[in-house]
CSV table of C-alpha atoms in Angstrom, one decimal:
chain,number,residue,atom,x,y,z
A,597,MET,CA,3.4,10.1,5.8
A,598,LYS,CA,1.4,9.0,2.7
A,599,ARG,CA,4.7,8.7,0.7
A,600,ILE,CA,6.2,6.4,3.4
A,601,ALA,CA,3.1,4.3,3.7
A,602,CYS,CA,2.8,3.8,-0.1
A,603,PHE,CA,6.5,2.9,-0.4
A,604,ALA,CA,6.4,0.5,2.5
A,605,GLY,CA,3.2,-1.1,1.2
A,606,THR,CA,4.7,-1.7,-2.2
A,607,LEU,CA,7.9,-3.3,-0.8
A,608,LEU,CA,6.0,-5.5,1.6
A,609,SER,CA,3.6,-6.6,-1.1
A,610,LEU,CA,6.5,-7.5,-3.4
A,611,TYR,CA,8.3,-9.3,-0.5
A,612,PHE,CA,5.2,-11.3,0.5
A,613,THR,CA,4.6,-12.3,-3.1
A,614,THR,CA,8.1,-13.7,-3.7
A,615,ALA,CA,8.5,-15.2,-0.2
A,616,THR,CA,5.2,-17.1,0.1
A,617,VAL,CA,5.8,-19.0,-3.1
A,618,SER,CA,8.0,-21.4,-1.3
A,619,ALA,CA,7.4,-20.3,2.3
A,620,GLU,CA,8.6,-22.9,4.8
A,621,ASN,CA,8.8,-20.8,7.9
A,622,PHE,CA,7.4,-17.3,8.0
A,623,ASP,CA,7.2,-14.8,10.9
A,624,ILE,CA,5.2,-11.6,11.1
A,625,ASN,CA,5.6,-9.4,14.2
A,626,ALA,CA,4.0,-6.0,15.1
A,627,GLY,CA,4.4,-4.0,18.3
A,628,PHE,CA,4.5,-0.9,20.3
A,629,THR,CA,7.9,0.8,19.9
A,630,ILE,CA,10.0,3.2,22.1
A,631,GLY,CA,13.0,5.0,20.7
A,632,VAL,CA,15.5,6.4,23.2
A,633,GLN,CA,18.0,8.9,21.7
A,634,GLN,CA,21.7,8.5,22.3
A,635,GLY,CA,24.7,10.8,22.4
A,636,ASP,CA,24.4,14.2,20.8
A,637,TYR,CA,20.9,13.3,19.6
A,638,ALA,CA,19.7,12.9,23.2
A,639,ASP,CA,21.3,16.2,24.2
A,640,ILE,CA,19.2,18.0,21.5
A,641,VAL,CA,15.9,16.0,21.6
A,642,ASP,CA,14.8,15.5,25.2
A,643,ARG,CA,11.7,13.5,24.4
A,644,ASN,CA,11.6,9.8,23.6
A,645,ALA,CA,10.0,8.6,20.4
A,646,PHE,CA,6.9,6.4,20.5
A,647,GLY,CA,5.2,4.5,17.7
A,648,LEU,CA,4.7,1.2,16.0
A,649,SER,CA,6.8,-1.3,14.1
A,650,VAL,CA,6.3,-4.4,12.0
A,651,ASP,CA,8.8,-7.0,10.6
A,652,ALA,CA,8.4,-9.9,8.3
A,653,VAL,CA,11.0,-12.7,8.1
A,654,TYR,CA,11.3,-15.7,5.9
A,655,THR,CA,13.4,-18.6,7.1
A,656,PRO,CA,14.1,-21.7,5.0
A,657,GLU,CA,13.2,-25.1,6.6
A,658,SER,CA,16.0,-26.6,8.8
A,659,PHE,CA,18.1,-23.4,8.4
A,660,PRO,CA,18.8,-21.0,11.4
A,661,VAL,CA,19.1,-17.7,9.4
A,662,GLY,CA,16.1,-15.8,8.0
A,663,PHE,CA,15.8,-12.6,5.9
A,664,GLY,CA,13.2,-9.9,5.8
A,665,LEU,CA,12.1,-6.3,6.2
A,666,ASP,CA,11.6,-4.1,9.3
A,667,ILE,CA,9.5,-1.0,9.1
A,668,SER,CA,8.7,1.5,12.0
A,669,PHE,CA,7.1,4.8,12.5
A,670,MET,CA,7.7,6.9,15.6
A,671,ASN,CA,6.7,10.4,16.7
A,672,TYR,CA,9.1,12.4,18.9
A,673,GLY,CA,7.1,15.6,19.6
A,674,SER,CA,4.1,17.6,18.7
A,675,GLU,CA,2.5,21.0,19.2
A,676,GLU,CA,-1.2,22.0,18.9
A,677,ARG,CA,-2.9,25.3,18.8
A,678,ARG,CA,-6.2,27.0,17.8
A,679,GLU,CA,-6.0,29.6,15.0
A,680,ASN,CA,-8.3,31.8,12.9
A,681,PHE,CA,-8.9,30.1,9.6
A,682,SER,CA,-7.4,33.2,7.9
A,683,SER,CA,-7.0,36.9,8.4
A,684,THR,CA,-10.1,37.5,6.3
A,685,ILE,CA,-12.2,34.8,8.0
A,686,PRO,CA,-11.5,35.3,11.8
A,687,ASP,CA,-14.9,33.9,12.8
A,688,VAL,CA,-13.9,30.4,11.8
A,689,ARG,CA,-11.4,28.6,14.1
A,690,VAL,CA,-9.4,25.5,13.2
A,691,ASP,CA,-6.9,23.2,14.9
A,692,VAL,CA,-3.3,23.4,13.8
A,693,GLU,CA,-0.9,20.6,14.7
A,694,ASN,CA,2.9,20.3,14.1
A,695,THR,CA,4.3,16.8,14.5
A,696,ASN,CA,7.9,15.6,14.5
A,697,ASN,CA,8.2,12.1,13.0
A,698,MET,CA,10.6,9.4,12.1
A,699,ALA,CA,10.1,6.5,9.6
A,700,THR,CA,12.6,3.8,9.3
A,701,MET,CA,12.9,0.9,6.8
A,702,CYS,CA,15.6,-1.8,7.2
A,703,PHE,CA,16.6,-5.0,5.6
A,704,LEU,CA,16.8,-7.6,8.4
A,705,VAL,CA,18.9,-10.7,8.9
A,706,ARG,CA,17.7,-12.9,11.8
A,707,TYR,CA,19.5,-15.8,13.5
A,708,ARG,CA,17.1,-18.1,15.4
A,709,PRO,CA,18.0,-21.6,16.7
A,710,ILE,CA,16.2,-24.3,14.6
A,711,ASP,CA,14.8,-25.9,17.8
A,712,LYS,CA,11.9,-23.5,18.6
A,713,GLY,CA,10.4,-24.4,22.0
A,714,ALA,CA,8.0,-22.4,24.2
A,715,VAL,CA,10.7,-19.6,24.5
A,716,SER,CA,12.5,-18.8,21.2
A,717,PRO,CA,15.4,-16.3,21.4
A,718,TYR,CA,16.9,-14.7,18.3
A,719,LEU,CA,19.6,-12.2,17.1
A,720,ASP,CA,19.1,-9.5,14.5
A,721,GLY,CA,21.3,-7.4,12.2
A,722,LEU,CA,19.7,-4.5,10.3
A,723,PHE,CA,20.7,-1.9,7.7
A,724,GLY,CA,18.6,0.7,5.9
A,725,PHE,CA,17.5,4.3,6.0
A,726,ARG,CA,15.7,6.7,8.3
A,727,TYR,CA,13.4,9.6,7.2
A,728,LEU,CA,13.0,12.5,9.7
A,729,TYR,CA,10.3,15.0,8.9
A,730,THR,CA,8.0,17.6,10.5
A,731,ASP,CA,4.4,18.0,9.2
A,732,THR,CA,1.7,20.6,9.8
A,733,GLU,CA,-2.0,19.7,9.5
A,734,ILE,CA,-5.0,22.0,9.7
A,735,THR,CA,-8.1,20.2,10.9
A,736,SER,CA,-11.7,21.1,11.5
A,737,ASP,CA,-14.1,18.7,13.3
A,738,TYR,CA,-11.3,16.0,12.9
A,739,GLU,CA,-11.2,16.4,9.1
A,740,VAL,CA,-7.9,17.4,7.6
A,741,ILE,CA,-8.3,20.6,5.5
A,742,ALA,CA,-4.7,21.1,4.5
A,743,SER,CA,-1.3,19.7,5.3
A,744,ASP,CA,2.4,20.3,4.4
A,745,THR,CA,5.8,19.0,5.2
A,746,ASN,CA,7.8,21.8,6.8
A,747,PHE,CA,11.2,20.1,7.0
A,748,ASP,CA,12.7,16.7,6.2
A,749,ASP,CA,16.0,14.8,5.8
A,750,PHE,CA,17.2,11.3,5.2
A,751,ALA,CA,20.0,9.3,7.0
A,752,GLY,CA,21.4,5.8,6.7
A,753,THR,CA,21.0,3.5,9.7
A,754,TYR,CA,22.3,0.1,10.8
A,755,GLY,CA,22.3,-1.8,14.0
A,756,PHE,CA,22.0,-5.1,15.9
A,757,GLY,CA,19.9,-6.5,18.7
A,758,GLY,CA,18.1,-9.5,20.0
A,759,GLY,CA,14.7,-10.6,21.1
A,760,VAL,CA,12.6,-13.5,22.3
A,761,GLY,CA,9.4,-15.0,21.2
A,762,ILE,CA,7.2,-16.5,24.0
A,763,LYS,CA,4.6,-19.0,22.7
A,764,LEU,CA,1.1,-18.1,23.7
A,765,HIS,CA,-1.0,-20.4,21.6
A,766,THR,CA,-0.8,-22.9,18.8
A,767,PHE,CA,-4.0,-23.1,16.6
A,768,ASP,CA,-5.4,-26.5,16.1
A,769,THR,CA,-6.3,-26.0,12.5
A,770,PRO,CA,-3.2,-26.5,10.3
A,771,MET,CA,-2.4,-24.7,7.1
A,772,ASP,CA,-2.8,-26.5,3.7
A,773,ASP,CA,0.8,-27.7,3.9
A,774,GLY,CA,0.3,-29.2,7.3
A,775,LYS,CA,2.2,-26.5,9.2
A,776,LEU,CA,0.6,-25.0,12.4
A,777,VAL,CA,0.0,-21.4,13.2
A,778,THR,CA,1.6,-20.2,16.4
A,779,LEU,CA,0.8,-16.9,18.2
A,780,TYR,CA,3.6,-15.6,20.5
A,781,LEU,CA,4.6,-12.6,22.6
A,782,ASP,CA,7.5,-10.8,20.9
A,783,LEU,CA,10.0,-8.8,22.9
A,784,LYS,CA,13.1,-7.1,21.4
A,785,VAL,CA,15.8,-4.5,21.9
A,786,ARG,CA,18.1,-3.0,19.4
A,787,TYR,CA,20.9,-0.5,19.2
A,788,MET,CA,20.6,1.5,15.9
A,789,LYS,CA,23.4,3.7,14.6
A,790,GLY,CA,22.0,6.6,12.7
A,791,GLY,CA,23.7,8.8,10.1
A,792,GLU,CA,23.9,12.6,10.4
A,793,ALA,CA,20.6,14.4,9.7
A,794,GLU,CA,19.1,17.8,10.0
A,795,TYR,CA,15.8,18.0,11.8
A,796,LEU,CA,13.3,20.0,13.9
A,797,LYS,CA,12.1,19.4,17.4
A,798,GLU,CA,9.3,20.9,19.6
A,799,GLY,CA,9.7,24.7,19.5
A,800,SER,CA,11.7,24.8,16.3
A,801,ILE,CA,8.9,26.5,14.3
A,802,ILE,CA,9.1,30.2,14.9
A,803,ARG,CA,6.1,32.3,13.8
A,804,ASP,CA,6.3,36.0,13.5
A,805,GLY,CA,3.0,37.5,12.2
A,806,SER,CA,2.6,36.2,8.6
A,807,SER,CA,6.1,34.8,8.3
A,808,VAL,CA,7.7,31.6,9.6
A,809,SER,CA,11.3,30.4,10.2
A,810,TYR,CA,12.8,27.2,11.4
A,811,GLU,CA,15.5,26.5,14.0
A,812,SER,CA,17.0,23.2,12.8
A,813,TYR,CA,19.5,20.9,14.5
A,814,LYS,CA,22.1,18.6,13.0
A,815,SER,CA,23.5,15.5,14.6
A,816,TYR,CA,24.0,11.8,14.3
A,817,THR,CA,20.8,10.0,15.1
A,818,ASP,CA,21.7,7.0,17.3
A,819,MET,CA,18.9,5.3,19.2
A,820,MET,CA,18.1,2.4,21.5
A,821,VAL,CA,14.9,0.8,20.3
A,822,TYR,CA,12.5,-1.3,22.5
A,823,VAL,CA,9.6,-3.2,21.1
A,824,ILE,CA,6.8,-5.2,22.8
A,825,GLY,CA,4.3,-6.8,20.5
A,826,LEU,CA,2.7,-10.0,19.1
A,827,GLY,CA,3.9,-12.3,16.4
A,828,VAL,CA,2.5,-15.2,14.3
A,829,ARG,CA,4.6,-18.0,12.9
A,830,PHE,CA,3.5,-20.4,10.1
């Protein structure tokens, strides 16, 4: 997760730096995300994915097409248990958690009509990559003692969708260039085609005494993605 966060932070920082130099219309949205597996992926993983997503889009003035980045993180399963710290220290107990996660980063093209009223619909096209991984963390009193990635794989992804921004409030204080800041409710749905990947799910980690093995699965990773969140436009 630290690798994804670092990479995402670097790309977003670079994007913000280049885009805000001549920003004429900038949107930032963040929201709660639900991923519903499709096809063979749904047959294997019987639990929806839940997480967060953020997108940032730059649209030139008087132009209906914007460009940006979309980043999401979702969890599609976890297992927790209490264990002895080690075979030689059985009097110390720790929490062990296995989590199955998915991080996605896509380039985004958004078409939004120039006339933005109280309700502003838009269409999205996306393409990028998806990172599926299973982590194990050992914690004691909510402090992480050790962690490791048990299994991971990458897959390409692309898709399309649409959404709507519903204006909630326009702040009276304008920015330096005279533009106002608008807060809006952001609702979107997308169909994302996912490339073939190998991954784990709940119950895939098999422990036998001091040894461990993994029952992995392989399929395409298509998903329907639903997002409800908030956005700001300036």
